[in-house]
PDB file of C-alpha atoms in Angstrom:
ATOM      1  CA  MET A   1      14.943   5.899 -11.270  1.00 37.00           C
ATOM      2  CA  PRO A   2      14.878   2.713 -13.445  1.00 38.00           C
ATOM      3  CA  GLN A   3      12.362   2.346 -16.152  1.00 41.00           C
ATOM      4  CA  ALA A   4       8.743   1.774 -15.233  1.00 49.00           C
ATOM      5  CA  SER A   5       9.069  -1.748 -16.623  1.00 68.00           C
ATOM      6  CA  VAL A   6      10.741  -2.753 -13.353  1.00 87.00           C
ATOM      7  CA  PHE A   7       7.294  -2.747 -11.762  1.00 92.00           C
ATOM      8  CA  HIS A   8       4.768  -5.504 -12.305  1.00 93.00           C
ATOM      9  CA  TRP A   9       1.564  -5.556 -10.308  1.00 96.00           C
ATOM     10  CA  ILE A  10      -1.863  -7.109 -10.258  1.00 96.00           C
ATOM     11  CA  ASP A  11      -4.395  -6.281 -12.930  1.00 95.00           C
ATOM     12  CA  GLY A  12      -7.159  -3.865 -12.119  1.00 96.00           C
ATOM     13  CA  ASN A  13      -8.825  -0.673 -13.185  1.00 97.00           C
ATOM     14  CA  GLY A  14      -7.938   1.143  -9.995  1.00 97.00           C
ATOM     15  CA  LEU A  15      -4.909   3.038  -8.630  1.00 98.00           C
ATOM     16  CA  LEU A  16      -2.648   1.682  -5.900  1.00 98.00           C
ATOM     17  CA  ILE A  17      -0.844   4.444  -3.981  1.00 98.00           C
ATOM     18  CA  LEU A  18       1.904   3.609  -1.463  1.00 97.00           C
ATOM     19  CA  ALA A  19       2.888   6.313   0.939  1.00 96.00           C
ATOM     20  CA  PRO A  20       4.927   4.916   3.823  1.00 93.00           C
ATOM     21  CA  GLY A  21       7.036   7.948   4.584  1.00 85.00           C
ATOM     22  CA  THR A  22       4.650  10.547   5.993  1.00 76.00           C
ATOM     23  CA  PRO A  23       1.240   9.212   6.963  1.00 76.00           C
ATOM     24  CA  GLY A  24      -1.262  12.021   6.906  1.00 82.00           C
ATOM     25  CA  SER A  25       0.270  14.073   4.063  1.00 87.00           C
ATOM     26  CA  SER A  26      -2.431  16.429   2.828  1.00 92.00           C
ATOM     27  CA  ASP A  27      -0.683  16.730  -0.523  1.00 94.00           C
ATOM     28  CA  ILE A  28      -0.721  12.980  -1.168  1.00 96.00           C
ATOM     29  CA  ARG A  29      -4.266  12.538   0.136  1.00 96.00           C
ATOM     30  CA  ALA A  30      -5.548  15.399  -2.058  1.00 96.00           C
ATOM     31  CA  GLN A  31      -4.006  13.859  -5.158  1.00 96.00           C
ATOM     32  CA  ALA A  32      -5.493  10.458  -4.313  1.00 97.00           C
ATOM     33  CA  ILE A  33      -8.930  12.015  -3.817  1.00 97.00           C
ATOM     34  CA  GLY A  34      -8.610  13.773  -7.146  1.00 96.00           C
ATOM     35  CA  ARG A  35      -8.089  10.484  -8.945  1.00 96.00           C
ATOM     36  CA  ALA A  36     -11.016   8.668  -7.348  1.00 96.00           C
ATOM     37  CA  PRO A  37     -13.987   7.816  -9.606  1.00 94.00           C
ATOM     38  CA  SER A  38     -17.201   9.704  -8.917  1.00 89.00           C
ATOM     39  CA  GLY A  39     -20.337   8.189  -7.483  1.00 86.00           C
ATOM     40  CA  GLY A  40     -18.772   6.032  -4.782  1.00 88.00           C
ATOM     41  CA  ALA A  41     -17.971   6.341  -1.098  1.00 94.00           C
ATOM     42  CA  LEU A  42     -14.810   6.967   0.896  1.00 97.00           C
ATOM     43  CA  VAL A  43     -13.877   4.119   3.225  1.00 97.00           C
ATOM     44  CA  CYS A  44     -11.178   4.490   5.899  1.00 97.00           C
ATOM     45  CA  ALA A  45      -9.815   1.050   6.785  1.00 97.00           C
ATOM     46  CA  MET A  46      -8.772   1.269  10.437  1.00 96.00           C
ATOM     47  CA  VAL A  47      -6.113  -1.327  11.224  1.00 95.00           C
ATOM     48  CA  ASN A  48      -5.712  -0.173  14.806  1.00 91.00           C
ATOM     49  CA  GLY A  49      -9.381  -0.180  15.639  1.00 88.00           C
ATOM     50  CA  LEU A  50     -11.374   2.949  16.328  1.00 89.00           C
ATOM     51  CA  GLY A  51     -10.021   5.740  18.481  1.00 83.00           C
ATOM     52  CA  ASP A  52      -9.720   9.523  18.759  1.00 80.00           C
ATOM     53  CA  SER A  53      -7.612   9.642  15.555  1.00 83.00           C
ATOM     54  CA  SER A  54     -10.276   7.831  13.507  1.00 90.00           C
ATOM     55  CA  ASP A  55     -12.740  10.728  13.237  1.00 90.00           C
ATOM     56  CA  ALA A  56      -9.879  13.100  12.670  1.00 91.00           C
ATOM     57  CA  LEU A  57      -8.752  10.992   9.635  1.00 92.00           C
ATOM     58  CA  LEU A  58     -12.279  11.036   8.160  1.00 93.00           C
ATOM     59  CA  ASP A  59     -12.682  14.726   8.775  1.00 93.00           C
ATOM     60  CA  ASP A  60      -9.402  15.557   7.088  1.00 94.00           C
ATOM     61  CA  LEU A  61     -10.162  13.534   4.010  1.00 95.00           C
ATOM     62  CA  GLU A  62     -13.624  15.073   3.640  1.00 93.00           C
ATOM     63  CA  GLN A  63     -12.160  18.588   4.071  1.00 94.00           C
ATOM     64  CA  LEU A  64      -9.779  17.783   1.211  1.00 95.00           C
ATOM     65  CA  GLY A  65     -12.712  17.029  -1.039  1.00 94.00           C
ATOM     66  CA  ALA A  66     -13.299  13.279  -0.557  1.00 94.00           C
ATOM     67  CA  PRO A  67     -16.836  11.983  -1.032  1.00 93.00           C
ATOM     68  CA  ALA A  68     -18.911  11.271   2.039  1.00 91.00           C
ATOM     69  CA  GLY A  69     -17.439   8.321   3.861  1.00 93.00           C
ATOM     70  CA  TYR A  70     -17.261   6.116   6.852  1.00 93.00           C
ATOM     71  CA  LEU A  71     -14.870   4.102   9.047  1.00 96.00           C
ATOM     72  CA  VAL A  72     -14.482   0.338   8.963  1.00 97.00           C
ATOM     73  CA  ASP A  73     -12.928  -1.215  12.063  1.00 96.00           C
ATOM     74  CA  LEU A  74     -10.858  -4.091  10.827  1.00 96.00           C
ATOM     75  CA  VAL A  75     -10.173  -5.327  14.332  1.00 93.00           C
ATOM     76  CA  THR A  76     -13.742  -5.817  15.635  1.00 95.00           C
ATOM     77  CA  GLU A  77     -16.123  -5.946  12.681  1.00 96.00           C
ATOM     78  CA  ASP A  78     -17.158  -9.309  11.228  1.00 97.00           C
ATOM     79  CA  ASP A  79     -15.670 -10.514   7.971  1.00 97.00           C
ATOM     80  CA  GLU A  80     -18.872 -10.075   5.936  1.00 97.00           C
ATOM     81  CA  THR A  81     -19.305  -6.443   7.015  1.00 96.00           C
ATOM     82  CA  ILE A  82     -15.654  -5.616   6.293  1.00 97.00           C
ATOM     83  CA  GLU A  83     -15.564  -7.164   2.860  1.00 97.00           C
ATOM     84  CA  GLN A  84     -18.891  -5.672   1.771  1.00 96.00           C
ATOM     85  CA  ALA A  85     -17.977  -2.168   2.919  1.00 96.00           C
ATOM     86  CA  LEU A  86     -14.624  -2.153   1.213  1.00 97.00           C
ATOM     87  CA  ARG A  87     -15.644  -3.669  -2.088  1.00 95.00           C
ATOM     88  CA  GLU A  88     -18.197  -0.894  -2.716  1.00 93.00           C
ATOM     89  CA  ALA A  89     -15.773   2.032  -2.117  1.00 96.00           C
ATOM     90  CA  SER A  90     -14.446   4.340  -4.790  1.00 97.00           C
ATOM     91  CA  ILE A  91     -11.527   5.395  -2.575  1.00 98.00           C
ATOM     92  CA  ILE A  92     -10.064   3.413   0.322  1.00 98.00           C
ATOM     93  CA  VAL A  93      -7.514   4.932   2.693  1.00 98.00           C
ATOM     94  CA  ILE A  94      -5.715   2.387   4.803  1.00 97.00           C
ATOM     95  CA  GLU A  95      -4.310   3.915   7.997  1.00 95.00           C
ATOM     96  CA  SER A  96      -0.813   3.133   9.157  1.00 92.00           C
ATOM     97  CA  GLY A  97      -0.574   0.310  11.673  1.00 84.00           C
ATOM     98  CA  ARG A  98       1.397   0.593  14.880  1.00 88.00           C
ATOM     99  CA  ASP A  99       3.833  -1.775  13.172  1.00 88.00           C
ATOM    100  CA  VAL A 100       3.888  -3.832  10.026  1.00 90.00           C
ATOM    101  CA  GLN A 101       2.928  -7.121  11.673  1.00 91.00           C
ATOM    102  CA  SER A 102      -0.207  -5.726  13.380  1.00 91.00           C
ATOM    103  CA  ALA A 103      -1.214  -4.040  10.095  1.00 94.00           C
ATOM    104  CA  ARG A 104      -0.698  -7.282   8.215  1.00 95.00           C
ATOM    105  CA  SER A 105      -2.848  -9.234  10.694  1.00 94.00           C
ATOM    106  CA  ALA A 106      -5.715  -6.735  10.414  1.00 95.00           C
ATOM    107  CA  LEU A 107      -5.630  -6.678   6.599  1.00 96.00           C
ATOM    108  CA  LEU A 108      -5.442 -10.450   5.977  1.00 95.00           C
ATOM    109  CA  GLY A 109      -8.509 -12.282   4.792  1.00 96.00           C
ATOM    110  CA  ALA A 110     -11.773 -10.330   4.358  1.00 97.00           C
ATOM    111  CA  ALA A 111     -10.185  -6.898   4.326  1.00 97.00           C
ATOM    112  CA  GLN A 112      -7.711  -7.726   1.582  1.00 97.00           C
ATOM    113  CA  ARG A 113     -10.432  -9.433  -0.493  1.00 97.00           C
ATOM    114  CA  GLY A 114     -12.679  -6.370  -0.279  1.00 98.00           C
ATOM    115  CA  ILE A 115      -9.816  -3.986  -1.123  1.00 98.00           C
ATOM    116  CA  ARG A 116      -8.769  -6.066  -4.103  1.00 98.00           C
ATOM    117  CA  THR A 117     -12.343  -6.228  -5.475  1.00 98.00           C
ATOM    118  CA  ALA A 118     -12.665  -2.450  -5.168  1.00 97.00           C
ATOM    119  CA  TYR A 119      -9.286  -1.946  -6.835  1.00 98.00           C
ATOM    120  CA  GLU A 120     -10.184  -4.285  -9.722  1.00 97.00           C
ATOM    121  CA  GLN A 121     -13.409  -2.287 -10.243  1.00 97.00           C
ATOM    122  CA  GLY A 122     -11.554   1.049 -10.398  1.00 97.00           C
ATOM    123  CA  ALA A 123     -11.175   2.347  -6.829  1.00 98.00           C
ATOM    124  CA  VAL A 124      -8.250   4.302  -5.590  1.00 98.00           C
ATOM    125  CA  VAL A 125      -6.381   2.556  -2.758  1.00 98.00           C
ATOM    126  CA  LEU A 126      -4.113   4.747  -0.600  1.00 98.00           C
ATOM    127  CA  ALA A 127      -2.008   2.761   1.852  1.00 97.00           C
ATOM    128  CA  GLU A 128      -0.212   4.973   4.423  1.00 96.00           C
ATOM    129  CA  GLY A 129       2.680   4.290   6.755  1.00 94.00           C
ATOM    130  CA  ASN A 130       3.329   0.688   7.769  1.00 93.00           C
ATOM    131  CA  SER A 131       0.288  -0.506   5.735  1.00 96.00           C
ATOM    132  CA  ALA A 132       2.043   0.578   2.549  1.00 96.00           C
ATOM    133  CA  LEU A 133       4.897  -1.896   3.230  1.00 95.00           C
ATOM    134  CA  LEU A 134       2.574  -4.880   2.873  1.00 96.00           C
ATOM    135  CA  PHE A 135       1.839  -4.811  -0.855  1.00 97.00           C
ATOM    136  CA  GLY A 136       5.073  -6.291  -2.136  1.00 96.00           C
ATOM    137  CA  LYS A 137       5.820 -10.034  -2.441  1.00 96.00           C
ATOM    138  CA  TRP A 138       7.771  -9.812   0.783  1.00 95.00           C
ATOM    139  CA  MET A 139       7.911  -7.485   3.777  1.00 91.00           C
ATOM    140  CA  LEU A 140      10.500  -6.771   6.457  1.00 87.00           C
ATOM    141  CA  ALA A 141       9.266  -7.074  10.022  1.00 81.00           C
ATOM    142  CA  GLU A 142      10.665  -5.002  12.882  1.00 75.00           C
ATOM    143  CA  ASN A 143      13.043  -7.831  13.880  1.00 72.00           C
ATOM    144  CA  ALA A 144      14.406  -7.939  10.333  1.00 72.00           C
ATOM    145  CA  ALA A 145      12.508 -11.170   9.652  1.00 81.00           C
ATOM    146  CA  VAL A 146      11.294 -11.647   6.072  1.00 88.00           C
ATOM    147  CA  LEU A 147       7.562 -12.411   5.867  1.00 89.00           C
ATOM    148  CA  ASP A 148       5.200 -12.887   2.963  1.00 93.00           C
ATOM    149  CA  GLY A 149       3.591  -9.715   1.761  1.00 95.00           C
ATOM    150  CA  PHE A 150       0.298  -9.467  -0.082  1.00 97.00           C
ATOM    151  CA  GLY A 151       1.991 -10.011  -3.458  1.00 96.00           C
ATOM    152  CA  TRP A 152       0.305  -7.131  -5.326  1.00 97.00           C
ATOM    153  CA  ILE A 153       3.715  -6.076  -6.684  1.00 97.00           C
ATOM    154  CA  SER A 154       5.633  -8.988  -8.063  1.00 94.00           C
ATOM    155  CA  GLU A 155       9.144  -9.785  -6.794  1.00 94.00           C
ATOM    156  CA  ALA A 156       9.321  -6.632  -4.720  1.00 95.00           C
ATOM    157  CA  VAL A 157       9.762  -5.568  -1.150  1.00 94.00           C
ATOM    158  CA  ILE A 158       8.598  -2.104  -0.127  1.00 94.00           C
ATOM    159  CA  VAL A 159      10.671  -0.274   2.444  1.00 91.00           C
ATOM    160  CA  GLY A 160      10.101   3.006   4.205  1.00 88.00           C
ATOM    161  CA  VAL A 161      13.764   4.042   3.954  1.00 73.00           C
ATOM    162  CA  GLN A 162      15.610   5.107   7.027  1.00 65.00           C
ATOM    163  CA  GLY A 163      19.297   4.986   6.084  1.00 66.00           C
ATOM    164  CA  GLU A 164      20.921   3.139   3.250  1.00 76.00           C
ATOM    165  CA  LEU A 165      18.374   1.052   1.289  1.00 74.00           C
ATOM    166  CA  SER A 166      20.923  -1.413  -0.119  1.00 76.00           C
ATOM    167  CA  GLU A 167      22.183  -2.348   3.370  1.00 83.00           C
ATOM    168  CA  GLN A 168      18.651  -2.892   4.729  1.00 82.00           C
ATOM    169  CA  VAL A 169      17.635  -5.268   1.999  1.00 89.00           C
ATOM    170  CA  LYS A 170      20.938  -7.010   1.400  1.00 89.00           C
ATOM    171  CA  PRO A 171      19.991 -10.204   3.352  1.00 88.00           C
ATOM    172  CA  LEU A 172      16.584 -10.433   1.624  1.00 90.00           C
ATOM    173  CA  LEU A 173      17.985  -9.947  -1.886  1.00 91.00           C
ATOM    174  CA  ALA A 174      20.726 -12.460  -1.190  1.00 90.00           C
ATOM    175  CA  GLU A 175      17.998 -14.996  -0.517  1.00 90.00           C
ATOM    176  CA  HIS A 176      15.823 -13.759  -3.369  1.00 91.00           C
ATOM    177  CA  PRO A 177      18.280 -12.539  -6.037  1.00 93.00           C
ATOM    178  CA  HIS A 178      15.510 -12.200  -8.649  1.00 93.00           C
ATOM    179  CA  GLY A 179      13.726  -9.665  -6.526  1.00 94.00           C
ATOM    180  CA  TYR A 180      14.143  -5.926  -5.997  1.00 94.00           C
ATOM    181  CA  ALA A 181      13.566  -3.348  -3.218  1.00 93.00           C
ATOM    182  CA  VAL A 182      11.645  -0.078  -3.474  1.00 94.00           C
ATOM    183  CA  GLY A 183      12.543   2.486  -0.847  1.00 93.00           C
ATOM    184  CA  ILE A 184      10.021   5.347  -0.414  1.00 94.00           C
ATOM    185  CA  THR A 185      10.606   8.120   2.135  1.00 90.00           C
ATOM    186  CA  GLY A 186       9.603  11.638   2.993  1.00 89.00           C
ATOM    187  CA  ASN A 187       6.477  13.203   1.568  1.00 93.00           C
ATOM    188  CA  THR A 188       6.490  10.779  -1.379  1.00 94.00           C
ATOM    189  CA  ALA A 189       4.113   8.278  -2.804  1.00 96.00           C
ATOM    190  CA  LEU A 190       4.446   5.633  -5.566  1.00 96.00           C
ATOM    191  CA  ALA A 191       1.303   5.365  -7.689  1.00 97.00           C
ATOM    192  CA  LEU A 192       0.588   2.346  -9.895  1.00 97.00           C
ATOM    193  CA  GLY A 193      -2.371   2.490 -12.272  1.00 95.00           C
ATOM    194  CA  PRO A 194      -3.943   0.740 -15.219  1.00 93.00           C
ATOM    195  CA  GLY A 195      -2.081   0.515 -18.477  1.00 88.00           C
ATOM    196  CA  ALA A 196       1.271   0.187 -16.713  1.00 89.00           C
ATOM    197  CA  GLN A 197       1.132   3.746 -15.447  1.00 92.00           C
ATOM    198  CA  VAL A 198       3.839   4.468 -12.844  1.00 94.00           C
ATOM    199  CA  SER A 199       4.228   7.877 -11.209  1.00 94.00           C
ATOM    200  CA  VAL A 200       5.935   9.342  -8.175  1.00 95.00           C
ATOM    201  CA  TRP A 201       4.159  12.037  -6.207  1.00 96.00           C
ATOM    202  CA  GLY A 202       5.508  14.573  -3.808  1.00 93.00           C
ATOM    203  CA  ASP A 203       9.165  14.810  -2.970  1.00 91.00           C
ATOM    204  CA  GLN A 204      10.302  12.192  -5.464  1.00 90.00           C
ATOM    205  CA  GLN A 205      12.277  10.297  -2.838  1.00 90.00           C
ATOM    206  CA  VAL A 206      12.238   6.796  -4.264  1.00 91.00           C
ATOM    207  CA  ALA A 207      15.213   4.434  -4.449  1.00 90.00           C
ATOM    208  CA  ILE A 208      15.398   1.044  -6.084  1.00 92.00           C
ATOM    209  CA  THR A 209      17.868  -1.763  -5.398  1.00 91.00           C
ATOM    210  CA  LEU A 210      17.862  -4.734  -7.793  1.00 92.00           C
ATOM    211  CA  GLY A 211      18.827  -8.275  -6.842  1.00 92.00           C
ATOM    212  CA  THR A 212      21.887  -9.674  -8.510  1.00 89.00           C
ATOM    213  CA  GLN A 213      19.863 -11.818 -10.902  1.00 85.00           C
ATOM    214  CA  TYR A 214      16.989  -9.431 -11.502  1.00 79.00           C
ATOM    215  CA  GLY A 215      15.446  -9.859 -14.965  1.00 67.00           C
ATOM    216  CA  GLN A 216      17.039 -13.272 -15.523  1.00 66.00           C
ATOM    217  CA  SER A 217      15.023 -16.480 -15.751  1.00 53.00           C
ATOM    218  CA  ALA A 218      14.236 -17.949 -12.365  1.00 48.00           C
TER     219      ALA A 218
END
């Protein structure tokens, strides 16, 4: 894997953990919980609304040692409630959306503002499944369209690798040659923390493809 200096992300005292490969990994969740600051709450950000799986997610996290927590329905709750709940969390787990576009829609606006405030204050943010693909500068939609991501990680696209990474991202990097792609698959998470800390958890299945002009002046 290239040097950690490849990665540049937003400032904050928290930890951003991207786990697109296997949503629901107990190993990854347990590590995230172990890194959360004490004294705060667990918040589960539900991008699909509330359903039978919502309580199961909360129960699983609490059984793994997470602090007492609650669910926030990003689909039906009002913006003020969403932002306030998220910004006060010490650990936020963002569930995987049905697809990247629906997850993106649910997390835009108030949800992203609340998550970012919590992260800046020191919270752990664990994004699972499709939600993990949103934190780069760009994202690949199901129809291979390139959309704007949330921009937390500069010049990057995050991909849950299925097949050859370089082939999947070739059109995007041809259009954005100063960018790079990070492929994460299997029971693996990429963790980005304060002080330029970069670590790979789990199965270590991370691949990086650099654009042809990466590292050169734009």
